Amino acid sequence: LAKTTQPISMDSYEGQEVNITCSHNNIATNDYITWYQQFPSQGPRFIIQGYKTKVTNEVASLFIPADRKSSTLSLPRVSLSDTAVYYCLVGDKWDNYGQNFVFGPGTRLSVLP
Amino acid sequence: DSGVTQTPKHLITATGQRVTLRCSPRSGDLSVYWYQQSLDQGLQFLIQYYNGEERAKGNILERFSAQQFPDLHSELNLSSLELGDSALYFCASSSGGGQNTDTQYFGPGTRLTVL
């Protein structure tokens, strides 16, 4: 099972870029890296997914180095509404379905005015 | 709005009782997942169904059971409830069978309070 490690919490100010790094040293060849966002009392929401190099969508960017042992979620110009918990998930082997759904403690991002 | 619906939104019951939580997946999604989130445990995967069949099992207690019906909605049954079962219960759905590239869409959750 690919275990992930993220900072427990981060603080930022409105308008700044925020980078949250996730370590996954034993990532497997077939694993993808997926990030979810969760607001209080709501279900997690998919943000972005990638396999290698860089992925960008309208919400965030995901940077994955060549060795894939870590990944960085980048949120450009955060606002107060980006205050949430961010989870990094790394899938296990293709057929170990149940082990794909391990949400760690996540990173609690607080955006200050 | 993710397209996943869950009922009821809130549920208050007593220890020893049994409750049923209901989930309707997004249109076209074949997989349904159940998660439990409590303050001290984080988000815990319980069980997954794919097209009516159990596909994966996580940290689900023997007092808990689930099923997915032919119309693809799912129910999570919690029995002999204990105070520690108080939590938010989320249902999620995806189009695939749970591969690591599947995006899961989460419902709004059911808040269960056991008194």
Tab-separated table of C-alpha atoms in Angstrom:
chain	number	residue	atom	x	y	z
A	1	LEU	CA	0.000	0.000	0.000
A	2	ALA	CA	1.397	3.339	-1.022
A	3	LYS	CA	1.498	5.384	2.171
A	4	THR	CA	1.402	9.145	1.889
A	5	THR	CA	2.743	11.862	4.134
A	6	GLN	CA	1.525	15.457	4.055
A	7	PRO	CA	1.935	18.436	6.380
A	8	ILE	CA	-0.860	18.479	8.927
A	9	SER	CA	-1.594	22.173	8.471
A	10	MET	CA	-0.564	25.262	6.527
A	11	ASP	CA	-1.419	28.940	6.734
A	12	SER	CA	-1.453	31.375	3.841
A	13	TYR	CA	-2.762	34.814	2.956
A	14	GLU	CA	-5.231	35.764	0.297
A	15	GLY	CA	-3.679	36.212	-3.127
A	16	GLN	CA	-0.653	34.031	-2.432
A	17	GLU	CA	0.273	30.821	-4.209
A	18	VAL	CA	0.090	27.762	-1.985
A	19	ASN	CA	2.091	24.597	-2.558
A	20	ILE	CA	1.224	21.437	-0.638
A	21	THR	CA	3.649	18.554	-0.989
A	22	CYS	CA	2.791	14.905	-0.518
A	23	SER	CA	5.457	12.215	-0.072
A	24	HIS	CA	4.799	8.721	-1.393
A	25	ASN	CA	8.111	6.905	-1.394
A	26	ASN	CA	6.751	3.452	-2.286
A	27	ILE	CA	4.526	4.503	-5.165
A	28	ALA	CA	3.974	1.682	-7.662
A	29	THR	CA	4.282	1.778	-11.432
A	30	ASN	CA	0.523	1.733	-12.037
A	31	ASP	CA	-0.334	4.275	-9.357
A	32	TYR	CA	-1.891	7.626	-10.126
A	33	ILE	CA	-1.833	10.549	-7.721
A	34	THR	CA	-5.140	12.198	-6.923
A	35	TRP	CA	-5.950	15.231	-4.795
A	36	TYR	CA	-9.267	15.946	-3.126
A	37	GLN	CA	-10.539	19.016	-1.273
A	38	GLN	CA	-12.942	18.874	1.654
A	39	PHE	CA	-14.854	21.718	3.280
A	40	PRO	CA	-16.275	21.250	6.789
A	41	SER	CA	-19.302	18.940	6.893
A	42	GLN	CA	-19.144	18.318	3.136
A	43	GLY	CA	-17.906	15.356	1.151
A	44	PRO	CA	-14.480	15.519	-0.490
A	45	ARG	CA	-14.325	16.973	-3.996
A	46	PHE	CA	-11.928	15.903	-6.738
A	47	ILE	CA	-9.373	18.567	-7.632
A	48	ILE	CA	-6.774	17.048	-9.920
A	49	GLN	CA	-5.078	13.799	-10.900
A	50	GLY	CA	-1.771	13.011	-12.537
A	51	TYR	CA	0.753	10.304	-13.302
A	52	LYS	CA	3.957	12.193	-14.107
A	53	THR	CA	5.372	15.641	-14.942
A	54	LYS	CA	2.786	18.409	-14.728
A	55	VAL	CA	-0.973	18.578	-14.947
A	56	THR	CA	-2.980	21.794	-14.901
A	57	ASN	CA	-6.683	22.481	-14.812
A	58	GLU	CA	-8.825	25.508	-14.059
A	59	VAL	CA	-8.412	25.028	-10.313
A	60	ALA	CA	-4.866	23.837	-9.638
A	61	SER	CA	-1.612	22.429	-10.939
A	62	LEU	CA	0.033	19.177	-9.972
A	63	PHE	CA	3.785	18.772	-10.215
A	64	ILE	CA	5.274	15.277	-10.149
A	65	PRO	CA	9.057	14.805	-10.369
A	66	ALA	CA	10.624	12.096	-12.476
A	67	ASP	CA	11.058	9.655	-9.565
A	68	ARG	CA	7.371	10.144	-8.604
A	69	LYS	CA	8.190	9.797	-4.911
A	70	SER	CA	6.433	13.044	-4.149
A	71	SER	CA	3.922	15.414	-5.696
A	72	THR	CA	3.033	19.042	-5.155
A	73	LEU	CA	-0.415	20.541	-5.414
A	74	SER	CA	-0.210	24.202	-6.367
A	75	LEU	CA	-3.132	26.556	-5.768
A	76	PRO	CA	-2.620	29.919	-7.477
A	77	ARG	CA	-3.758	33.124	-5.739
A	78	VAL	CA	-5.777	31.508	-2.951
A	79	SER	CA	-8.862	33.148	-1.495
A	80	LEU	CA	-10.648	32.693	1.824
A	81	SER	CA	-12.911	30.115	0.183
A	82	ASP	CA	-9.918	27.833	-0.393
A	83	THR	CA	-9.751	27.181	3.352
A	84	ALA	CA	-10.262	23.415	3.498
A	85	VAL	CA	-8.567	20.073	4.059
A	86	TYR	CA	-6.598	18.736	1.100
A	87	TYR	CA	-6.024	15.003	0.706
A	88	CYS	CA	-3.422	13.273	-1.416
A	89	LEU	CA	-4.311	9.747	-2.545
A	90	VAL	CA	-2.062	7.272	-4.266
A	91	GLY	CA	-3.639	4.189	-5.778
A	92	ASP	CA	-2.260	0.759	-5.065
A	93	LYS	CA	-1.997	-2.088	-7.556
A	94	TRP	CA	-4.587	-2.180	-10.293
A	95	ASP	CA	-6.569	-5.003	-8.775
A	96	ASN	CA	-6.304	-4.098	-5.104
A	97	TYR	CA	-9.372	-1.939	-5.276
A	98	GLY	CA	-10.029	-1.498	-1.594
A	99	GLN	CA	-6.562	-0.197	-0.934
A	100	ASN	CA	-7.016	2.668	-3.353
A	101	PHE	CA	-9.268	4.537	-1.001
A	102	VAL	CA	-7.011	5.448	1.874
A	103	PHE	CA	-7.485	9.057	2.853
A	104	GLY	CA	-4.778	10.139	5.268
A	105	PRO	CA	-5.242	12.985	7.735
A	106	GLY	CA	-4.822	15.516	4.918
A	107	THR	CA	-3.452	19.052	5.082
A	108	ARG	CA	-5.627	21.659	6.741
A	109	LEU	CA	-5.107	24.892	4.787
A	110	SER	CA	-6.156	28.123	6.444
A	111	VAL	CA	-6.276	31.208	4.231
A	112	LEU	CA	-6.104	34.437	6.173
A	113	PRO	CA	-7.266	37.885	4.989
B	1	ASP	CA	-23.744	19.539	-6.559
B	2	SER	CA	-21.998	16.205	-7.206
B	3	GLY	CA	-25.135	14.394	-8.365
B	4	VAL	CA	-24.914	11.904	-5.498
B	5	THR	CA	-27.830	12.050	-3.076
B	6	GLN	CA	-27.977	10.758	0.458
B	7	THR	CA	-30.874	10.459	2.876
B	8	PRO	CA	-31.517	11.303	5.579
B	9	LYS	CA	-29.367	14.370	6.149
B	10	HIS	CA	-29.465	13.961	9.912
B	11	LEU	CA	-30.311	11.002	12.095
B	12	ILE	CA	-30.525	10.872	15.870
B	13	THR	CA	-31.025	7.553	17.584
B	14	ALA	CA	-30.231	5.643	20.750
B	15	THR	CA	-27.633	3.040	21.570
B	16	GLY	CA	-28.599	-0.468	20.564
B	17	GLN	CA	-30.805	0.677	17.716
B	18	ARG	CA	-30.537	-0.049	13.997
B	19	VAL	CA	-30.594	2.523	11.185
B	20	THR	CA	-30.444	2.489	7.403
B	21	LEU	CA	-28.687	5.116	5.333
B	22	ARG	CA	-29.532	5.480	1.679
B	23	CYS	CA	-27.458	6.607	-1.285
B	24	SER	CA	-28.301	7.225	-4.925
B	25	PRO	CA	-25.256	7.424	-7.198
B	26	ARG	CA	-24.754	9.791	-10.107
B	27	SER	CA	-26.602	8.783	-13.218
B	28	GLY	CA	-24.563	6.154	-15.045
B	29	ASP	CA	-22.157	5.405	-12.209
B	30	LEU	CA	-21.852	1.732	-11.351
B	31	SER	CA	-19.730	1.917	-8.211
B	32	VAL	CA	-20.871	3.065	-4.803
B	33	TYR	CA	-18.522	3.580	-1.877
B	34	TRP	CA	-19.290	4.163	1.779
B	35	TYR	CA	-17.058	6.127	4.141
B	36	GLN	CA	-17.243	7.026	7.809
B	37	GLN	CA	-15.772	10.277	9.081
B	38	SER	CA	-15.471	10.977	12.778
B	39	LEU	CA	-13.482	13.688	14.485
B	40	ASP	CA	-10.782	11.417	15.792
B	41	GLN	CA	-10.556	8.917	12.918
B	42	GLY	CA	-10.610	10.962	9.751
B	43	LEU	CA	-12.186	9.578	6.590
B	44	GLN	CA	-12.373	5.780	6.744
B	45	PHE	CA	-13.300	3.639	3.760
B	46	LEU	CA	-15.949	1.063	4.662
B	47	ILE	CA	-17.056	-0.834	1.574
B	48	GLN	CA	-17.504	-0.618	-2.194
B	49	TYR	CA	-20.127	-2.125	-4.489
B	50	TYR	CA	-19.854	-2.362	-8.234
B	51	ASN	CA	-22.953	-3.109	-10.288
B	52	GLY	CA	-24.606	-4.919	-7.410
B	53	GLU	CA	-21.628	-6.932	-6.253
B	54	GLU	CA	-19.328	-6.265	-3.335
B	55	ARG	CA	-15.966	-5.183	-4.798
B	56	ALA	CA	-13.807	-4.074	-1.883
B	57	LYS	CA	-13.971	-4.011	1.860
B	58	GLY	CA	-12.264	-1.612	4.214
B	59	ASN	CA	-12.618	-1.057	7.932
B	60	ILE	CA	-16.252	-2.075	8.158
B	61	LEU	CA	-17.502	-3.510	11.447
B	62	GLU	CA	-19.475	-6.759	11.522
B	63	ARG	CA	-22.432	-4.780	12.928
B	64	PHE	CA	-22.504	-2.838	9.652
B	65	SER	CA	-23.670	-4.176	6.321
B	66	ALA	CA	-24.454	-2.756	2.928
B	67	GLN	CA	-25.992	-3.703	-0.358
B	68	GLN	CA	-26.479	-2.279	-3.814
B	69	PHE	CA	-29.806	-2.815	-5.513
B	70	PRO	CA	-30.576	-3.447	-9.216
B	71	ASP	CA	-31.356	0.247	-9.718
B	72	LEU	CA	-27.828	0.886	-8.329
B	73	HIS	CA	-28.864	2.745	-5.223
B	74	SER	CA	-27.203	1.518	-2.059
B	75	GLU	CA	-28.092	1.187	1.591
B	76	LEU	CA	-25.780	1.024	4.587
B	77	ASN	CA	-27.264	-0.724	7.601
B	78	LEU	CA	-25.849	-0.001	11.032
B	79	SER	CA	-27.038	-2.156	13.924
B	80	SER	CA	-26.469	-2.447	17.679
B	81	LEU	CA	-25.389	1.168	17.558
B	82	GLU	CA	-22.816	2.461	19.997
B	83	LEU	CA	-21.911	5.993	21.012
B	84	GLY	CA	-18.717	5.678	18.984
B	85	ASP	CA	-20.692	5.167	15.787
B	86	SER	CA	-21.671	8.830	15.831
B	87	ALA	CA	-20.096	10.269	12.689
B	88	LEU	CA	-20.656	11.637	9.233
B	89	TYR	CA	-21.319	8.865	6.728
B	90	PHE	CA	-20.500	9.668	3.133
B	91	CYS	CA	-21.448	7.839	0.017
B	92	ALA	CA	-19.475	8.299	-3.185
B	93	SER	CA	-19.911	6.979	-6.683
B	94	SER	CA	-17.729	6.501	-9.736
B	95	SER	CA	-18.247	5.270	-13.261
B	96	GLY	CA	-15.566	2.602	-13.068
B	97	GLY	CA	-14.972	-0.350	-10.824
B	98	GLY	CA	-12.637	1.350	-8.392
B	99	GLN	CA	-9.441	1.543	-10.373
B	100	ASN	CA	-6.940	4.050	-9.125
B	101	THR	CA	-7.836	6.460	-11.926
B	102	ASP	CA	-11.504	6.592	-10.974
B	103	THR	CA	-12.783	9.935	-9.760
B	104	GLN	CA	-15.108	9.537	-6.817
B	105	TYR	CA	-18.027	11.938	-6.471
B	106	PHE	CA	-19.152	12.356	-2.885
B	107	GLY	CA	-22.621	13.007	-1.572
B	108	PRO	CA	-23.477	15.558	1.122
B	109	GLY	CA	-23.341	12.942	3.882
B	110	THR	CA	-25.614	11.733	6.658
B	111	ARG	CA	-24.816	12.934	10.145
B	112	LEU	CA	-25.572	10.170	12.625
B	113	THR	CA	-25.817	10.963	16.317
B	114	VAL	CA	-26.125	8.081	18.754
B	115	LEU	CA	-27.299	9.104	22.227
